[in-house]
PDB file of C-alpha atoms in Angstrom:
ATOM      1  CA  MET Q   1     149.803 223.302 118.530  1.00  0.00           C
ATOM      2  CA  ALA Q   2     151.291 219.892 119.205  1.00  0.00           C
ATOM      3  CA  GLN Q   3     148.401 219.154 121.559  1.00  0.00           C
ATOM      4  CA  ASP Q   4     145.848 220.223 118.923  1.00  0.00           C
ATOM      5  CA  ALA Q   5     147.569 218.005 116.363  1.00  0.00           C
ATOM      6  CA  SER Q   6     147.501 214.999 118.687  1.00  0.00           C
ATOM      7  CA  THR Q   7     143.820 215.620 119.477  1.00  0.00           C
ATOM      8  CA  SER Q   8     142.928 215.772 115.779  1.00  0.00           C
ATOM      9  CA  THR Q   9     144.931 212.588 115.195  1.00  0.00           C
ATOM     10  CA  GLU Q  10     143.052 210.792 117.968  1.00  0.00           C
ATOM     11  CA  GLN Q  11     139.720 211.986 116.581  1.00  0.00           C
ATOM     12  CA  LEU Q  12     140.753 210.796 113.119  1.00  0.00           C
ATOM     13  CA  SER Q  13     141.843 207.425 114.415  1.00  0.00           C
ATOM     14  CA  SER Q  14     138.627 207.022 116.420  1.00  0.00           C
ATOM     15  CA  SER Q  15     136.532 207.891 113.388  1.00  0.00           C
ATOM     16  CA  GLN Q  16     138.496 205.383 111.358  1.00  0.00           C
ATOM     17  CA  ARG Q  17     137.874 202.736 113.975  1.00  0.00           C
ATOM     18  CA  ILE Q  18     134.157 203.499 113.885  1.00  0.00           C
ATOM     19  CA  LYS Q  19     134.136 203.263 110.102  1.00  0.00           C
ATOM     20  CA  ARG Q  20     136.008 199.968 110.228  1.00  0.00           C
ATOM     21  CA  ALA Q  21     133.617 198.599 112.840  1.00  0.00           C
ATOM     22  CA  LEU Q  22     130.646 199.627 110.725  1.00  0.00           C
ATOM     23  CA  SER Q  23     132.177 198.076 107.608  1.00  0.00           C
ATOM     24  CA  HIS Q  24     132.920 194.853 109.479  1.00  0.00           C
ATOM     25  CA  GLY Q  25     129.361 194.820 110.841  1.00  0.00           C
ATOM     26  CA  LYS Q  26     127.944 195.247 107.361  1.00  0.00           C
ATOM     27  CA  GLN Q  27     130.169 192.481 106.011  1.00  0.00           C
ATOM     28  CA  GLY Q  28     129.135 190.217 108.893  1.00  0.00           C
ATOM     29  CA  ARG Q  29     125.460 190.864 108.226  1.00  0.00           C
ATOM     30  CA  ILE Q  30     125.974 190.218 104.516  1.00  0.00           C
ATOM     31  CA  SER Q  31     127.795 186.950 105.187  1.00  0.00           C
ATOM     32  CA  LYS Q  32     125.115 185.865 107.674  1.00  0.00           C
ATOM     33  CA  ASN Q  33     122.342 186.690 105.221  1.00  0.00           C
ATOM     34  CA  THR Q  34     124.179 184.839 102.444  1.00  0.00           C
ATOM     35  CA  SER Q  35     124.724 181.713 104.556  1.00  0.00           C
ATOM     36  CA  ASN Q  36     121.104 181.863 105.725  1.00  0.00           C
ATOM     37  CA  LYS Q  37     119.859 182.014 102.137  1.00  0.00           C
ATOM     38  CA  VAL Q  38     122.165 179.185 101.066  1.00  0.00           C
ATOM     39  CA  MET Q  39     121.047 176.871 103.884  1.00  0.00           C
ATOM     40  CA  LEU Q  40     117.403 177.787 103.318  1.00  0.00           C
ATOM     41  CA  GLY Q  41     117.843 176.786  99.682  1.00  0.00           C
ATOM     42  CA  VAL Q  42     119.470 173.499 100.732  1.00  0.00           C
ATOM     43  CA  PHE Q  43     116.589 172.720 103.098  1.00  0.00           C
ATOM     44  CA  ARG Q  44     114.010 173.515 100.440  1.00  0.00           C
ATOM     45  CA  LEU Q  45     115.850 171.338  97.921  1.00  0.00           C
ATOM     46  CA  ALA Q  46     115.937 168.419 100.359  1.00  0.00           C
ATOM     47  CA  ALA Q  47     112.214 168.812 101.073  1.00  0.00           C
ATOM     48  CA  ALA Q  48     111.451 169.027  97.349  1.00  0.00           C
ATOM     49  CA  ILE Q  49     113.477 165.883  96.587  1.00  0.00           C
ATOM     50  CA  THR Q  50     111.718 163.951  99.350  1.00  0.00           C
ATOM     51  CA  THR Q  51     108.301 165.073  98.149  1.00  0.00           C
ATOM     52  CA  LEU Q  52     109.116 164.296  94.507  1.00  0.00           C
ATOM     53  CA  VAL Q  53     110.363 160.801  95.345  1.00  0.00           C
ATOM     54  CA  LEU Q  54     107.210 160.051  97.334  1.00  0.00           C
ATOM     55  CA  ALA Q  55     104.992 161.498  94.590  1.00  0.00           C
ATOM     56  CA  ALA Q  56     106.856 159.473  91.942  1.00  0.00           C
ATOM     57  CA  ILE Q  57     106.371 156.209  93.851  1.00  0.00           C
ATOM     58  CA  ILE Q  58     102.687 156.889  94.452  1.00  0.00           C
ATOM     59  CA  ALA Q  59     102.114 157.959  90.848  1.00  0.00           C
ATOM     60  CA  TYR Q  60     103.905 154.880  89.503  1.00  0.00           C
ATOM     61  CA  VAL Q  61     101.827 152.503  91.612  1.00  0.00           C
ATOM     62  CA  VAL Q  62      98.574 154.346  90.873  1.00  0.00           C
ATOM     63  CA  VAL Q  63      99.155 154.476  87.100  1.00  0.00           C
ATOM     64  CA  ASN Q  64     100.004 150.786  86.894  1.00  0.00           C
ATOM     65  CA  GLY Q  65      97.538 149.499  89.479  1.00  0.00           C
ATOM     66  CA  LEU Q  66      94.403 151.603  89.055  1.00  0.00           C
ATOM     67  CA  PRO Q  67      93.314 150.058  85.707  1.00  0.00           C
ATOM     68  CA  HIS Q  68      93.192 146.629  87.361  1.00  0.00           C
ATOM     69  CA  ILE Q  69      91.134 147.615  90.415  1.00  0.00           C
ATOM     70  CA  SER Q  70      87.548 146.376  90.307  1.00  0.00           C
ATOM     71  CA  LEU Q  71      84.978 144.777  92.565  1.00  0.00           C
ATOM     72  CA  ASP Q  72      85.855 141.361  91.170  1.00  0.00           C
ATOM     73  CA  PHE Q  73      89.522 141.983  91.949  1.00  0.00           C
ATOM     74  CA  ILE Q  74      88.798 143.110  95.510  1.00  0.00           C
ATOM     75  CA  PHE Q  75      86.183 140.490  96.453  1.00  0.00           C
ATOM     76  CA  GLY Q  76      87.236 137.626  94.185  1.00  0.00           C
ATOM     77  CA  TRP Q  77      89.507 134.659  94.856  1.00  0.00           C
ATOM     78  CA  PRO Q  78      92.803 134.020  93.043  1.00  0.00           C
ATOM     79  CA  HIS Q  79      92.773 130.982  90.775  1.00  0.00           C
ATOM     80  CA  GLY Q  80      94.904 129.324  88.130  1.00  0.00           C
ATOM     81  CA  VAL Q  81      98.673 129.103  87.752  1.00  0.00           C
ATOM     82  CA  ASN Q  82      98.848 132.834  87.002  1.00  0.00           C
ATOM     83  CA  ALA Q  83      96.965 133.812  90.177  1.00  0.00           C
ATOM     84  CA  GLU Q  84      94.188 135.422  88.190  1.00  0.00           C
ATOM     85  CA  GLY Q  85      91.026 136.669  89.815  1.00  0.00           C
ATOM     86  CA  GLY Q  86      90.865 138.615  93.053  1.00  0.00           C
ATOM     87  CA  ILE Q  87      92.696 138.964  96.352  1.00  0.00           C
ATOM     88  CA  TRP Q  88      89.879 138.857  98.914  1.00  0.00           C
ATOM     89  CA  PRO Q  89      91.394 136.054 101.065  1.00  0.00           C
ATOM     90  CA  THR Q  90      94.668 137.997 101.330  1.00  0.00           C
ATOM     91  CA  ILE Q  91      92.819 141.128 102.468  1.00  0.00           C
ATOM     92  CA  VAL Q  92      90.987 139.155 105.156  1.00  0.00           C
ATOM     93  CA  SER Q  93      94.231 137.483 106.275  1.00  0.00           C
ATOM     94  CA  THR Q  94      95.974 140.865 106.510  1.00  0.00           C
ATOM     95  CA  ILE Q  95      93.222 142.437 108.610  1.00  0.00           C
ATOM     96  CA  TYR Q  96      92.862 139.285 110.724  1.00  0.00           C
ATOM     97  CA  VAL Q  97      96.532 138.964 111.687  1.00  0.00           C
ATOM     98  CA  THR Q  98      96.948 142.707 112.239  1.00  0.00           C
ATOM     99  CA  ALA Q  99      93.932 142.893 114.555  1.00  0.00           C
ATOM    100  CA  LEU Q 100      95.157 139.846 116.484  1.00  0.00           C
ATOM    101  CA  ALA Q 101      98.630 141.373 116.839  1.00  0.00           C
ATOM    102  CA  MET Q 102      97.094 144.616 118.090  1.00  0.00           C
ATOM    103  CA  LEU Q 103      95.061 142.761 120.731  1.00  0.00           C
ATOM    104  CA  ILE Q 104      98.214 141.017 121.945  1.00  0.00           C
ATOM    105  CA  CYS Q 105     100.532 144.025 121.829  1.00  0.00           C
ATOM    106  CA  THR Q 106      98.394 146.883 123.142  1.00  0.00           C
ATOM    107  CA  PRO Q 107      97.780 145.740 126.759  1.00  0.00           C
ATOM    108  CA  ILE Q 108     101.419 144.750 127.284  1.00  0.00           C
ATOM    109  CA  ALA Q 109     102.805 147.935 125.749  1.00  0.00           C
ATOM    110  CA  VAL Q 110     100.435 150.282 127.595  1.00  0.00           C
ATOM    111  CA  LEU Q 111     100.968 148.600 130.974  1.00  0.00           C
ATOM    112  CA  ALA Q 112     104.739 148.647 130.491  1.00  0.00           C
ATOM    113  CA  ALA Q 113     104.613 152.341 129.585  1.00  0.00           C
ATOM    114  CA  VAL Q 114     102.495 153.118 132.667  1.00  0.00           C
ATOM    115  CA  TYR Q 115     105.014 151.321 134.844  1.00  0.00           C
ATOM    116  CA  LEU Q 116     107.973 153.183 133.348  1.00  0.00           C
ATOM    117  CA  ALA Q 117     106.314 156.599 133.497  1.00  0.00           C
ATOM    118  CA  GLU Q 118     104.401 156.439 136.771  1.00  0.00           C
ATOM    119  CA  TYR Q 119     105.583 153.659 139.050  1.00  0.00           C
ATOM    120  CA  ALA Q 120     109.201 152.750 138.291  1.00  0.00           C
ATOM    121  CA  LYS Q 121     112.012 154.501 140.122  1.00  0.00           C
ATOM    122  CA  GLN Q 122     114.140 156.253 137.521  1.00  0.00           C
ATOM    123  CA  GLY Q 123     117.518 154.589 137.385  1.00  0.00           C
ATOM    124  CA  ARG Q 124     119.531 151.831 135.784  1.00  0.00           C
ATOM    125  CA  LEU Q 125     116.628 149.369 135.492  1.00  0.00           C
ATOM    126  CA  VAL Q 126     114.365 151.854 133.696  1.00  0.00           C
ATOM    127  CA  ASN Q 127     117.178 152.912 131.374  1.00  0.00           C
ATOM    128  CA  THR Q 128     117.856 149.245 130.579  1.00  0.00           C
ATOM    129  CA  ILE Q 129     114.194 148.641 129.729  1.00  0.00           C
ATOM    130  CA  ARG Q 130     114.096 151.690 127.471  1.00  0.00           C
ATOM    131  CA  TYR Q 131     117.320 150.635 125.763  1.00  0.00           C
ATOM    132  CA  ALA Q 132     115.913 147.140 125.209  1.00  0.00           C
ATOM    133  CA  ALA Q 133     112.761 148.608 123.650  1.00  0.00           C
ATOM    134  CA  ASP Q 134     114.771 150.870 121.339  1.00  0.00           C
ATOM    135  CA  THR Q 135     116.963 147.930 120.339  1.00  0.00           C
ATOM    136  CA  LEU Q 136     113.919 145.770 119.642  1.00  0.00           C
ATOM    137  CA  ALA Q 137     112.550 148.502 117.373  1.00  0.00           C
ATOM    138  CA  SER Q 138     115.735 148.396 115.275  1.00  0.00           C
ATOM    139  CA  VAL Q 139     115.773 144.603 114.775  1.00  0.00           C
ATOM    140  CA  PRO Q 140     115.419 143.752 111.047  1.00  0.00           C
ATOM    141  CA  SER Q 141     112.096 142.194 110.163  1.00  0.00           C
ATOM    142  CA  ILE Q 142     113.674 139.103 108.627  1.00  0.00           C
ATOM    143  CA  VAL Q 143     115.506 138.420 111.904  1.00  0.00           C
ATOM    144  CA  MET Q 144     112.211 138.759 113.765  1.00  0.00           C
ATOM    145  CA  GLY Q 145     110.635 136.399 111.243  1.00  0.00           C
ATOM    146  CA  LEU Q 146     113.295 133.739 111.827  1.00  0.00           C
ATOM    147  CA  PHE Q 147     112.951 134.212 115.585  1.00  0.00           C
ATOM    148  CA  GLY Q 148     109.183 133.855 115.345  1.00  0.00           C
ATOM    149  CA  TYR Q 149     109.552 130.711 113.252  1.00  0.00           C
ATOM    150  CA  ALA Q 150     111.994 129.149 115.721  1.00  0.00           C
ATOM    151  CA  LEU Q 151     109.991 130.095 118.832  1.00  0.00           C
ATOM    152  CA  PHE Q 152     106.317 130.149 117.920  1.00  0.00           C
ATOM    153  CA  VAL Q 153     106.161 127.760 114.967  1.00  0.00           C
ATOM    154  CA  GLU Q 154     108.685 125.124 116.045  1.00  0.00           C
ATOM    155  CA  ALA Q 155     109.337 125.385 119.799  1.00  0.00           C
ATOM    156  CA  MET Q 156     105.775 126.211 120.898  1.00  0.00           C
ATOM    157  CA  GLY Q 157     104.192 124.027 118.208  1.00  0.00           C
ATOM    158  CA  LEU Q 158     101.747 126.642 116.922  1.00  0.00           C
ATOM    159  CA  GLY Q 159     102.635 125.893 113.307  1.00  0.00           C
ATOM    160  CA  LEU Q 160     102.272 128.280 110.392  1.00  0.00           C
ATOM    161  CA  SER Q 161      99.218 130.097 111.671  1.00  0.00           C
ATOM    162  CA  MET Q 162      97.635 133.445 112.339  1.00  0.00           C
ATOM    163  CA  LEU Q 163      98.608 133.193 116.006  1.00  0.00           C
ATOM    164  CA  SER Q 164     102.296 132.650 115.249  1.00  0.00           C
ATOM    165  CA  ALA Q 165     102.358 135.606 112.867  1.00  0.00           C
ATOM    166  CA  ALA Q 166     100.411 137.796 115.302  1.00  0.00           C
ATOM    167  CA  LEU Q 167     102.847 137.059 118.136  1.00  0.00           C
ATOM    168  CA  ALA Q 168     105.816 137.912 115.919  1.00  0.00           C
ATOM    169  CA  LEU Q 169     104.157 141.106 114.686  1.00  0.00           C
ATOM    170  CA  ALA Q 170     103.299 142.041 118.270  1.00  0.00           C
ATOM    171  CA  LEU Q 171     107.015 141.995 119.080  1.00  0.00           C
ATOM    172  CA  LEU Q 172     107.594 144.472 116.246  1.00  0.00           C
ATOM    173  CA  MET Q 173     104.745 146.717 117.364  1.00  0.00           C
ATOM    174  CA  LEU Q 174     105.644 146.565 121.050  1.00  0.00           C
ATOM    175  CA  PRO Q 175     108.466 149.171 121.166  1.00  0.00           C
ATOM    176  CA  ILE Q 176     106.545 151.634 118.977  1.00  0.00           C
ATOM    177  CA  VAL Q 177     103.409 151.524 121.098  1.00  0.00           C
ATOM    178  CA  MET Q 178     105.287 151.408 124.401  1.00  0.00           C
ATOM    179  CA  ARG Q 179     107.566 154.378 123.731  1.00  0.00           C
ATOM    180  CA  THR Q 180     104.724 156.449 122.249  1.00  0.00           C
ATOM    181  CA  THR Q 181     102.511 155.680 125.236  1.00  0.00           C
ATOM    182  CA  GLU Q 182     105.264 156.563 127.695  1.00  0.00           C
ATOM    183  CA  GLU Q 183     105.862 159.925 126.033  1.00  0.00           C
ATOM    184  CA  ALA Q 184     102.113 160.571 125.955  1.00  0.00           C
ATOM    185  CA  ILE Q 185     101.820 159.877 129.674  1.00  0.00           C
ATOM    186  CA  ARG Q 186     104.785 162.105 130.483  1.00  0.00           C
ATOM    187  CA  SER Q 187     103.238 164.935 128.461  1.00  0.00           C
ATOM    188  CA  VAL Q 188     100.240 165.137 130.837  1.00  0.00           C
ATOM    189  CA  PRO Q 189     100.825 168.208 133.051  1.00  0.00           C
ATOM    190  CA  ARG Q 190     101.972 167.501 136.583  1.00  0.00           C
ATOM    191  CA  TYR Q 191      99.571 169.966 138.189  1.00  0.00           C
ATOM    192  CA  ILE Q 192      96.658 167.764 137.134  1.00  0.00           C
ATOM    193  CA  ARG Q 193      98.133 164.922 139.166  1.00  0.00           C
ATOM    194  CA  TRP Q 194      98.790 167.230 142.113  1.00  0.00           C
ATOM    195  CA  GLY Q 195      95.202 168.419 142.098  1.00  0.00           C
ATOM    196  CA  ALA Q 196      93.920 164.838 142.153  1.00  0.00           C
ATOM    197  CA  TYR Q 197      96.279 163.902 144.973  1.00  0.00           C
ATOM    198  CA  GLY Q 198      95.107 166.984 146.870  1.00  0.00           C
ATOM    199  CA  LEU Q 199      91.536 165.719 146.630  1.00  0.00           C
ATOM    200  CA  GLY Q 200      92.563 162.394 148.152  1.00  0.00           C
ATOM    201  CA  ALA Q 201      92.832 160.232 145.038  1.00  0.00           C
ATOM    202  CA  THR Q 202      95.055 157.150 145.080  1.00  0.00           C
ATOM    203  CA  LYS Q 203      97.869 156.487 142.636  1.00  0.00           C
ATOM    204  CA  TRP Q 204      95.819 154.064 140.552  1.00  0.00           C
ATOM    205  CA  GLN Q 205      92.839 156.407 140.497  1.00  0.00           C
ATOM    206  CA  VAL Q 206      95.042 159.204 139.166  1.00  0.00           C
ATOM    207  CA  VAL Q 207      96.534 156.943 136.500  1.00  0.00           C
ATOM    208  CA  SER Q 208      93.302 155.287 135.372  1.00  0.00           C
ATOM    209  CA  LYS Q 209      90.871 158.209 135.690  1.00  0.00           C
ATOM    210  CA  ILE Q 210      93.055 161.196 134.769  1.00  0.00           C
ATOM    211  CA  VAL Q 211      96.398 160.372 133.154  1.00  0.00           C
ATOM    212  CA  LEU Q 212      95.363 157.682 130.665  1.00  0.00           C
ATOM    213  CA  PRO Q 213      92.205 159.482 129.466  1.00  0.00           C
ATOM    214  CA  SER Q 214      94.212 162.698 129.019  1.00  0.00           C
ATOM    215  CA  ALA Q 215      96.864 160.868 126.967  1.00  0.00           C
ATOM    216  CA  PHE Q 216      94.413 158.704 125.022  1.00  0.00           C
ATOM    217  CA  GLY Q 217      94.782 160.617 121.752  1.00  0.00           C
ATOM    218  CA  ARG Q 218      98.543 160.186 121.528  1.00  0.00           C
ATOM    219  CA  ILE Q 219      98.332 156.587 122.754  1.00  0.00           C
ATOM    220  CA  ALA Q 220      95.853 155.785 119.999  1.00  0.00           C
ATOM    221  CA  THR Q 221      98.168 157.464 117.493  1.00  0.00           C
ATOM    222  CA  GLY Q 222     101.033 155.192 118.544  1.00  0.00           C
ATOM    223  CA  ILE Q 223      98.810 152.127 118.248  1.00  0.00           C
ATOM    224  CA  VAL Q 224      97.707 153.118 114.761  1.00  0.00           C
ATOM    225  CA  LEU Q 225     101.314 153.719 113.680  1.00  0.00           C
ATOM    226  CA  GLY Q 226     102.249 150.287 115.012  1.00  0.00           C
ATOM    227  CA  ILE Q 227      99.379 148.774 113.044  1.00  0.00           C
ATOM    228  CA  GLY Q 228     100.599 150.551 109.917  1.00  0.00           C
ATOM    229  CA  ARG Q 229     104.027 148.976 110.290  1.00  0.00           C
ATOM    230  CA  ALA Q 230     102.559 145.524 110.946  1.00  0.00           C
ATOM    231  CA  ILE Q 231     100.459 145.663 107.785  1.00  0.00           C
ATOM    232  CA  GLY Q 232     103.496 146.426 105.629  1.00  0.00           C
ATOM    233  CA  GLU Q 233     105.710 143.604 106.958  1.00  0.00           C
ATOM    234  CA  THR Q 234     106.586 140.724 104.634  1.00  0.00           C
ATOM    235  CA  ALA Q 235     109.421 138.641 106.076  1.00  0.00           C
ATOM    236  CA  VAL Q 236     107.765 138.181 109.482  1.00  0.00           C
ATOM    237  CA  VAL Q 237     104.495 136.799 108.134  1.00  0.00           C
ATOM    238  CA  LEU Q 238     106.235 134.829 105.395  1.00  0.00           C
ATOM    239  CA  TYR Q 239     108.066 132.708 107.982  1.00  0.00           C
ATOM    240  CA  THR Q 240     105.277 132.468 110.547  1.00  0.00           C
ATOM    241  CA  MET Q 241     101.976 132.444 108.623  1.00  0.00           C
ATOM    242  CA  GLY Q 242     102.779 130.579 105.426  1.00  0.00           C
ATOM    243  CA  GLN Q 243     101.475 131.060 101.911  1.00  0.00           C
ATOM    244  CA  ALA Q 244      98.224 129.126 101.828  1.00  0.00           C
ATOM    245  CA  ILE Q 245      95.397 130.872  99.963  1.00  0.00           C
ATOM    246  CA  ASN Q 246      92.448 130.176 102.211  1.00  0.00           C
ATOM    247  CA  MET Q 247      89.998 132.060 104.390  1.00  0.00           C
ATOM    248  CA  PRO Q 248      91.243 131.920 108.006  1.00  0.00           C
ATOM    249  CA  VAL Q 249      88.639 131.219 110.657  1.00  0.00           C
ATOM    250  CA  THR Q 250      90.498 130.325 113.853  1.00  0.00           C
ATOM    251  CA  PRO Q 251      93.837 131.785 115.024  1.00  0.00           C
ATOM    252  CA  LEU Q 252      95.477 128.424 114.280  1.00  0.00           C
ATOM    253  CA  ASP Q 253      94.566 128.586 110.577  1.00  0.00           C
ATOM    254  CA  SER Q 254      97.159 129.549 108.001  1.00  0.00           C
ATOM    255  CA  GLY Q 255      96.751 132.235 105.357  1.00  0.00           C
ATOM    256  CA  ARG Q 256      98.461 134.530 102.911  1.00  0.00           C
ATOM    257  CA  PRO Q 257      98.598 138.283 103.653  1.00  0.00           C
ATOM    258  CA  MET Q 258      98.710 140.913 100.948  1.00  0.00           C
ATOM    259  CA  THR Q 259     102.440 141.563 101.355  1.00  0.00           C
ATOM    260  CA  VAL Q 260     103.362 137.904 100.784  1.00  0.00           C
ATOM    261  CA  HIS Q 261     100.945 137.677  97.856  1.00  0.00           C
ATOM    262  CA  LEU Q 262     102.498 140.782  96.321  1.00  0.00           C
ATOM    263  CA  TYR Q 263     106.006 139.420  96.871  1.00  0.00           C
ATOM    264  CA  LEU Q 264     105.206 136.105  95.174  1.00  0.00           C
ATOM    265  CA  LEU Q 265     103.478 137.756  92.229  1.00  0.00           C
ATOM    266  CA  ALA Q 266     106.274 140.267  91.605  1.00  0.00           C
ATOM    267  CA  ASN Q 267     109.244 138.044  92.433  1.00  0.00           C
ATOM    268  CA  ASP Q 268     108.175 135.184  90.159  1.00  0.00           C
ATOM    269  CA  GLY Q 269     106.641 137.462  87.528  1.00  0.00           C
ATOM    270  CA  ILE Q 270     103.418 135.442  87.665  1.00  0.00           C
ATOM    271  CA  ASN Q 271     100.926 138.269  87.207  1.00  0.00           C
ATOM    272  CA  MET Q 272     102.304 141.795  87.311  1.00  0.00           C
ATOM    273  CA  ASN Q 273      98.881 143.343  86.768  1.00  0.00           C
ATOM    274  CA  ALA Q 274      97.598 141.690  89.941  1.00  0.00           C
ATOM    275  CA  ALA Q 275     100.830 142.679  91.702  1.00  0.00           C
ATOM    276  CA  TYR Q 276     100.333 146.365  90.887  1.00  0.00           C
ATOM    277  CA  GLY Q 277      96.685 146.188  91.940  1.00  0.00           C
ATOM    278  CA  THR Q 278      97.629 144.533  95.228  1.00  0.00           C
ATOM    279  CA  ALA Q 279     100.323 147.141  95.837  1.00  0.00           C
ATOM    280  CA  LEU Q 280      97.832 149.947  95.256  1.00  0.00           C
ATOM    281  CA  LEU Q 281      95.278 148.511  97.679  1.00  0.00           C
ATOM    282  CA  LEU Q 282      97.969 147.873 100.283  1.00  0.00           C
ATOM    283  CA  MET Q 283      99.223 151.423  99.915  1.00  0.00           C
ATOM    284  CA  VAL Q 284      95.686 152.786 100.297  1.00  0.00           C
ATOM    285  CA  ILE Q 285      95.164 150.783 103.503  1.00  0.00           C
ATOM    286  CA  ILE Q 286      98.455 151.979 105.021  1.00  0.00           C
ATOM    287  CA  LEU Q 287      97.717 155.560 103.954  1.00  0.00           C
ATOM    288  CA  ALA Q 288      94.292 155.355 105.581  1.00  0.00           C
ATOM    289  CA  PHE Q 289      95.860 154.242 108.869  1.00  0.00           C
ATOM    290  CA  ASN Q 290      98.431 157.047 108.738  1.00  0.00           C
ATOM    291  CA  LEU Q 291      95.750 159.655 108.038  1.00  0.00           C
ATOM    292  CA  PHE Q 292      93.698 158.255 110.893  1.00  0.00           C
ATOM    293  CA  ALA Q 293      96.734 158.586 113.169  1.00  0.00           C
ATOM    294  CA  ARG Q 294      97.197 162.215 112.122  1.00  0.00           C
ATOM    295  CA  HIS Q 295      93.508 162.851 112.795  1.00  0.00           C
ATOM    296  CA  LEU Q 296      93.808 161.407 116.290  1.00  0.00           C
ATOM    297  CA  SER Q 297      96.927 163.437 116.946  1.00  0.00           C
ATOM    298  CA  ARG Q 298      95.294 166.694 115.879  1.00  0.00           C
ATOM    299  CA  LYS Q 299      92.156 165.879 117.853  1.00  0.00           C
ATOM    300  CA  SER Q 300      94.191 165.181 120.986  1.00  0.00           C
ATOM    301  CA  LYS Q 301      95.982 168.527 120.621  1.00  0.00           C
TER     302      LYS Q 301
END
């Protein structure tokens, strides 16, 4: 009888342990589901806030700038003390200096990325170069503008010109294009290289005929993103290009980009209508470059 009692007690205790384990499991699942729902709500709230802020900025600029957009405003010249008229010279100056900066930056950045990804021996030197590029990307634009003024305008004697501004902007674009190009090259599968080497191709033939064409889409995306940043810079071009409202012809001519024109109009309160119109056109140009970068990225995938 004592043995039967002890057996029943053990069975009861084991059943209790099973019930407790099941209850704890249910509570654990409930707590996990609750925390998952809470964090999902937090993530959705953060995404909604980000989207609303962006939509609010775009809507504000569009509402205030769209009524002042016209062909005369786009292709006309500013005149008078209130900078009335159009902004065509600033559009040309913006495109001019950005294209010149791209021509300076792209070969250097791509060649540096090829060296880091394909030729350099991984070690302290490569890590130092990457760290220098990341540090250069984090330099404030006003510091880069002062550096460009001291080096290109004063020391090299280029003056306030398109070339000075393009060289300074190229330094800002350089880390973006270089790091993007390096990652694009590293993303090319290794077996493609091995197949080319197996057919007797040289290192340069593999890089120039296989690796770079395969990574072209992502490289172009990095270049376009660098161009988008260069277009939106103000301090760099303010210190290196000047504020002259003229149509630049040679790289040594001065000019006034859209960002500087917008800054002067808004900061001095000269013509807020023209400022909102300039901001809208500048935003459209940058948006077009970003959409083009997304198109290249999707096409490369």
